[in-house]
């Protein structure tokens, strides 16, 4: 349940001047330009992190905007390659025009995934709300069918359907299945999703188990101790861990530029000490780095979509020891 405090923080923040929102979001967004993301990658590379880059923006209203995203992500691929960063892309299929013109949207996504493939780079399809879950999964399956296996999807544990999606995708893709599992940021209707904290944590842990058992590559995207601790136990039960070749018989060959079957993923600016601790123990840790001119719209939309973020942001500023960058 969303508390009164969270709603109050959101109501206050959306009325604040742009500079204030910019000051708050500075911690979570690299900046407006690709150069800002490059600077953050240079800095965090020294900590042993790898990255995924998100150009901010979704829900576009014209195909010109879709072209902008295609061109900007191409620049990202070039910058990653030139700097030899250990990084991949996170894209929102709707930003490529999928809802406006599905044929051109698919062509745009294919053009990007092909270019990434030429650079041995992976592309993650971020998951938006439940209205586009089927389409997003289908985009990924279509790319695999075209031989572009450098693409994987995000699944949201709060949705009831996810546990079945894990099985059906794994059946279709076998050892090429590569998931990011997260709780899901969108507050979905209770008919189709868990809405309370404990059931969401349990569902996330069940999904981690199901993905590991399916032999898939698993990116665990969470800053929450019960999820991370469960994952560490689940890995140890399966004799998986840092520097151990993936022992699962259904996992296929080692995956170039990936961890031994799994990695931890966290957002820029959130729970840095926890990420560094996992990294120091040898776990592969990936930082999600958003950048772009649309930082203001992004920050406000995220707050409105899920007001619990308001509490987390307030906590990060009022009690910084709970969430150092
Ligand atoms: P929880 O929300 O309980 O957070 C645990 C603690 O982490 C909090 O108490 C707080 O200290 C800190 N924290 C978490 N989020 C914070 C924030 N934004 N600001 C400040 N502190 C924060 N969702 C989705 O629907 N589709 C997607 O494609 C993705 N992609 C994605 C990628 C990556 C790398 C991550 C880490 C997350 C996502 N998410 C996502 C978001 C995800 O679904 C979820 O909403 C958040 O990760 C928060 O859930 P936690 O498991 O971290 O737990």
XYZ file of C-alpha atoms and ligand atoms in Angstrom:
378
model
C 0.000 0.000 0.000
C 1.303 3.430 -0.899
C 1.726 5.485 2.247
C 0.529 9.012 2.834
C 4.135 10.183 3.180
C 5.070 8.872 -0.281
C 2.106 10.586 -1.865
C 2.980 13.812 -0.077
C 6.604 13.695 -1.309
C 5.392 13.099 -4.868
C 2.800 15.869 -4.704
C 5.466 18.280 -3.422
C 8.183 17.260 -5.865
C 6.071 17.567 -9.015
C 5.299 21.187 -8.011
C 8.955 22.063 -7.393
C 10.914 24.150 -9.913
C 12.833 22.302 -12.620
C 16.215 23.083 -10.996
C 15.120 21.316 -7.808
C 13.998 18.203 -9.663
C 17.315 18.377 -11.558
C 19.220 18.551 -8.292
C 17.380 15.481 -6.944
C 17.699 13.481 -10.172
C 21.429 14.294 -10.608
C 22.160 11.283 -8.498
C 20.079 8.905 -10.649
C 20.583 10.312 -14.161
C 24.054 10.728 -15.734
C 23.065 14.024 -17.400
C 21.491 15.279 -20.630
C 24.258 14.168 -23.035
C 25.986 10.975 -24.132
C 29.258 12.504 -22.890
C 27.771 12.570 -19.384
C 27.111 8.816 -19.551
C 30.635 8.240 -20.884
C 32.079 10.154 -17.909
C 30.057 8.038 -15.454
C 31.209 4.819 -17.163
C 34.843 5.955 -16.979
C 34.454 6.661 -13.270
C 32.609 3.460 -12.353
C 34.818 1.237 -14.544
C 37.475 1.843 -11.900
C 35.157 0.094 -9.401
C 34.947 -2.980 -11.647
C 31.330 -2.389 -12.695
C 29.870 -3.035 -16.125
C 26.974 -1.024 -17.553
C 23.753 -0.818 -19.450
C 22.818 2.484 -21.084
C 19.291 3.872 -21.322
C 18.520 6.908 -23.490
C 15.622 8.526 -21.652
C 12.284 8.745 -23.369
C 9.297 6.557 -24.208
C 5.655 7.081 -25.250
C 6.717 8.994 -28.338
C 4.149 10.762 -30.502
C 5.874 10.888 -33.917
C 8.103 8.671 -36.034
C 10.692 11.496 -36.114
C 11.239 10.842 -32.436
C 11.693 7.129 -33.195
C 14.411 8.058 -35.698
C 16.059 10.215 -33.053
C 16.243 7.236 -30.652
C 17.647 4.942 -33.336
C 20.375 7.445 -34.229
C 21.183 8.257 -30.599
C 21.525 4.569 -29.660
C 23.819 4.083 -32.674
C 26.015 6.828 -31.217
C 25.943 4.980 -27.890
C 27.190 1.770 -29.560
C 30.019 3.726 -31.186
C 30.986 5.420 -27.903
C 30.975 2.107 -26.005
C 33.137 0.462 -28.659
C 35.575 3.376 -28.978
C 36.094 3.469 -25.223
C 36.132 -0.306 -24.928
C 33.592 -0.190 -22.103
C 32.032 -3.395 -20.758
C 28.525 -2.187 -21.529
C 25.302 -3.006 -23.327
C 22.048 -1.227 -24.221
C 18.669 -1.017 -22.535
C 15.924 0.080 -24.901
C 12.194 0.654 -24.673
C 10.563 -0.812 -27.802
C 7.867 1.889 -27.761
C 10.557 4.585 -28.193
C 11.320 3.054 -31.604
C 7.783 3.618 -32.836
C 6.284 0.186 -32.190
C 2.888 1.567 -31.147
C 2.729 4.174 -33.931
C 3.794 2.069 -36.915
C 4.610 -1.492 -35.957
C 6.405 -2.305 -39.220
C 8.785 0.675 -39.104
C 9.123 0.231 -35.319
C 10.286 -3.364 -35.849
C 12.649 -2.292 -38.647
C 14.173 0.324 -36.336
C 14.696 -2.211 -33.558
C 16.160 -4.736 -35.973
C 18.569 -2.117 -37.367
C 19.812 -1.341 -33.872
C 20.064 -4.959 -32.709
C 21.960 -5.822 -35.932
C 24.444 -3.008 -35.398
C 24.889 -4.068 -31.753
C 25.413 -7.649 -32.932
C 28.212 -6.527 -35.230
C 29.897 -5.065 -32.132
C 29.176 -8.212 -30.039
C 26.915 -6.090 -27.871
C 23.786 -7.216 -26.054
C 20.460 -5.343 -26.178
C 17.986 -5.568 -23.309
C 14.330 -4.759 -23.943
C 13.151 -2.878 -20.851
C 9.626 -3.838 -19.836
C 6.942 -1.183 -19.652
C 3.459 -1.702 -18.196
C 1.291 -4.803 -18.738
C -0.316 -3.411 -21.909
C 2.890 -4.052 -23.849
C 4.168 -7.240 -22.155
C 3.083 -9.552 -25.007
C 4.409 -7.211 -27.711
C 7.762 -6.788 -25.988
C 8.246 -10.540 -25.584
C 7.212 -11.020 -29.218
C 9.768 -8.459 -30.441
C 12.483 -10.432 -28.670
C 11.285 -13.765 -30.082
C 11.106 -12.282 -33.597
C 14.704 -11.049 -33.333
C 15.881 -14.508 -32.242
C 14.005 -16.040 -35.156
C 15.961 -13.733 -37.475
C 19.181 -15.067 -35.932
C 19.763 -12.031 -33.696
C 20.317 -13.790 -30.376
C 21.994 -10.781 -28.717
C 18.666 -9.616 -27.310
C 16.802 -10.443 -24.110
C 13.800 -9.247 -22.237
C 12.941 -7.948 -18.751
C 10.267 -9.777 -16.783
C 8.413 -8.265 -13.821
C 7.924 -10.603 -10.883
C 4.895 -8.733 -9.556
C 2.828 -9.928 -12.566
C 1.119 -13.310 -12.019
C 1.856 -14.314 -15.615
C 5.636 -14.039 -15.265
C 6.349 -17.508 -13.924
C 4.661 -18.992 -17.031
C 6.444 -16.520 -19.327
C 9.763 -17.776 -17.950
C 8.909 -21.354 -18.906
C 7.488 -20.567 -22.329
C 10.420 -18.329 -23.337
C 12.921 -20.895 -22.053
C 11.207 -23.618 -24.074
C 11.476 -21.512 -27.224
C 14.996 -20.162 -26.774
C 16.746 -22.852 -24.723
C 20.258 -21.810 -23.737
C 19.837 -18.469 -25.555
C 17.245 -17.295 -23.004
C 18.599 -14.251 -21.192
C 16.370 -12.495 -18.695
C 16.491 -9.513 -16.410
C 14.209 -10.135 -13.458
C 12.922 -7.190 -11.419
C 9.948 -6.583 -9.158
C 8.334 -4.262 -11.712
C 8.085 -0.512 -11.273
C 4.513 -0.034 -12.533
C 1.682 -0.321 -10.027
C -0.459 -2.888 -11.843
C -4.118 -3.848 -11.160
C -4.581 -6.427 -8.408
C -6.392 -8.774 -10.821
C -3.113 -9.422 -12.603
C -0.401 -8.708 -10.069
C 0.811 -8.950 -6.512
C 0.427 -5.620 -4.755
C 1.952 -6.151 -1.301
C 5.637 -6.116 -0.432
C 6.092 -9.658 0.897
C 4.272 -11.462 -1.936
C 6.269 -9.374 -4.442
C 9.537 -10.399 -2.787
C 8.466 -14.060 -2.742
C 7.421 -13.900 -6.390
C 10.779 -12.330 -7.305
C 12.683 -15.065 -5.486
C 10.549 -17.759 -7.168
C 11.329 -16.212 -10.560
C 15.076 -16.176 -9.828
C 14.858 -19.914 -9.010
C 12.804 -20.699 -12.114
C 15.200 -18.788 -14.388
C 18.262 -20.445 -12.908
C 16.621 -23.878 -13.209
C 15.753 -23.182 -16.850
C 19.476 -22.795 -17.644
C 18.942 -19.158 -18.651
C 21.322 -16.258 -18.123
C 19.836 -14.211 -15.264
C 20.322 -10.529 -14.468
C 18.980 -9.968 -10.952
C 17.869 -6.328 -10.883
C 17.191 -5.494 -7.259
C 18.629 -3.507 -4.369
C 16.543 -5.374 -1.829
C 18.364 -7.509 0.737
C 15.795 -10.363 0.851
C 16.098 -10.765 -2.928
C 19.892 -10.508 -2.995
C 20.306 -12.881 -0.058
C 17.919 -15.377 -1.615
C 19.842 -15.161 -4.904
C 23.158 -15.803 -3.152
C 21.673 -18.916 -1.504
C 20.082 -20.056 -4.770
C 23.450 -19.719 -6.535
C 25.281 -21.585 -3.838
C 22.670 -24.426 -3.910
C 23.342 -24.804 -7.634
C 27.105 -24.578 -7.088
C 27.197 -21.356 -9.128
C 29.327 -18.374 -8.226
C 32.119 -15.984 -9.180
C 34.901 -17.488 -11.261
C 33.170 -20.885 -11.400
C 32.249 -22.013 -14.921
C 28.464 -22.322 -15.073
C 27.846 -25.924 -13.873
C 24.205 -26.212 -14.999
C 23.864 -28.998 -17.555
C 21.146 -27.059 -19.443
C 23.114 -23.775 -19.607
C 24.972 -24.410 -22.849
C 28.411 -23.040 -23.710
C 30.014 -20.169 -21.712
C 28.561 -16.864 -22.823
C 31.149 -14.353 -24.059
C 31.163 -11.024 -22.195
C 28.776 -12.327 -19.546
C 29.086 -13.688 -16.024
C 28.970 -17.398 -15.153
C 25.199 -17.663 -15.710
C 24.132 -14.622 -13.734
C 24.897 -11.027 -12.790
C 23.558 -8.447 -10.356
C 22.121 -5.217 -11.751
C 21.461 -1.939 -9.931
C 20.366 1.578 -10.798
C 22.837 4.448 -10.917
C 22.862 6.222 -7.552
C 21.174 3.445 -5.597
C 22.877 1.326 -2.908
C 26.435 1.736 -4.180
C 28.022 0.108 -1.110
C 25.954 -3.068 -1.617
C 26.941 -3.189 -5.292
C 30.619 -2.651 -4.462
C 30.445 -5.361 -1.792
C 29.028 -7.883 -4.295
C 31.647 -6.793 -6.828
C 34.468 -7.204 -4.313
C 33.333 -10.809 -3.795
C 33.754 -11.390 -7.527
C 30.119 -11.167 -8.657
C 29.505 -9.438 -11.951
C 27.629 -6.194 -11.221
C 25.992 -3.992 -13.841
C 24.940 -0.376 -13.341
C 21.892 0.919 -15.240
C 22.798 4.403 -16.481
C 20.014 6.629 -17.839
C 20.887 9.830 -19.668
C 19.120 12.227 -22.003
C 17.481 15.588 -22.525
C 14.201 14.139 -21.233
C 15.540 13.760 -17.676
C 12.851 16.056 -16.250
C 9.893 14.249 -17.849
C 11.454 10.901 -16.870
C 11.881 11.867 -13.216
C 8.352 13.251 -12.893
C 6.733 10.311 -14.701
C 8.569 7.743 -12.559
C 7.397 9.526 -9.410
C 3.784 9.643 -10.586
C 3.789 6.020 -11.792
C 5.045 4.652 -8.536
C 4.863 7.061 -5.600
C 6.811 4.653 -3.336
C 9.886 5.980 -5.164
C 9.104 9.286 -3.423
C 9.843 7.674 -0.081
C 13.030 6.088 -1.383
C 14.262 9.378 -2.798
C 13.370 11.250 0.404
C 15.091 8.544 2.450
C 18.192 8.763 0.273
C 18.444 12.495 1.016
C 17.285 12.628 4.630
C 19.055 9.411 5.699
C 21.948 9.190 3.222
C 23.599 6.342 5.143
C 20.732 4.046 3.996
C 21.505 4.554 0.307
C 24.922 5.898 -0.647
C 25.559 6.243 -4.417
P 12.877 -1.937 -3.141
O 11.982 -1.036 -3.926
O 12.325 -2.542 -1.902
O 14.214 -1.186 -2.858
C 15.134 -1.609 -1.883
C 15.888 -0.375 -1.418
O 16.691 0.126 -2.502
C 14.992 0.783 -1.008
O 14.610 0.713 0.329
C 15.878 1.975 -1.298
O 16.806 2.167 -0.239
C 16.638 1.543 -2.514
N 16.000 1.973 -3.774
C 15.375 1.176 -4.682
N 14.972 1.895 -5.765
C 15.328 3.179 -5.501
C 15.213 4.406 -6.225
N 14.651 4.465 -7.428
N 15.721 5.530 -5.637
C 16.318 5.503 -4.429
N 16.466 4.367 -3.711
C 15.995 3.219 -4.235
N 11.193 -2.102 -13.666
C 10.348 -2.345 -14.716
O 9.130 -2.369 -14.536
N 10.859 -2.549 -15.968
C 12.206 -2.568 -16.209
O 12.612 -2.773 -17.350
C 13.089 -2.330 -15.111
N 14.442 -2.322 -15.279
C 15.261 -2.236 -14.188
C 16.656 -2.350 -14.338
C 17.477 -2.332 -13.228
C 18.954 -2.506 -13.413
C 16.919 -2.185 -11.924
C 17.786 -2.206 -10.705
C 15.566 -2.027 -11.778
C 14.730 -2.036 -12.880
N 13.353 -1.868 -12.750
C 12.531 -2.093 -13.831
C 12.786 -1.360 -11.467
C 12.390 -2.483 -10.547
O 11.254 -3.143 -11.070
C 12.037 -1.955 -9.134
O 10.988 -1.061 -9.212
C 13.190 -1.262 -8.429
O 14.405 -1.902 -8.666
C 12.964 -1.267 -6.913
O 12.877 -2.587 -6.435
P 13.990 -3.272 -5.492
O 13.975 -4.722 -5.788
O 15.263 -2.584 -5.645
O 13.387 -3.169 -4.039
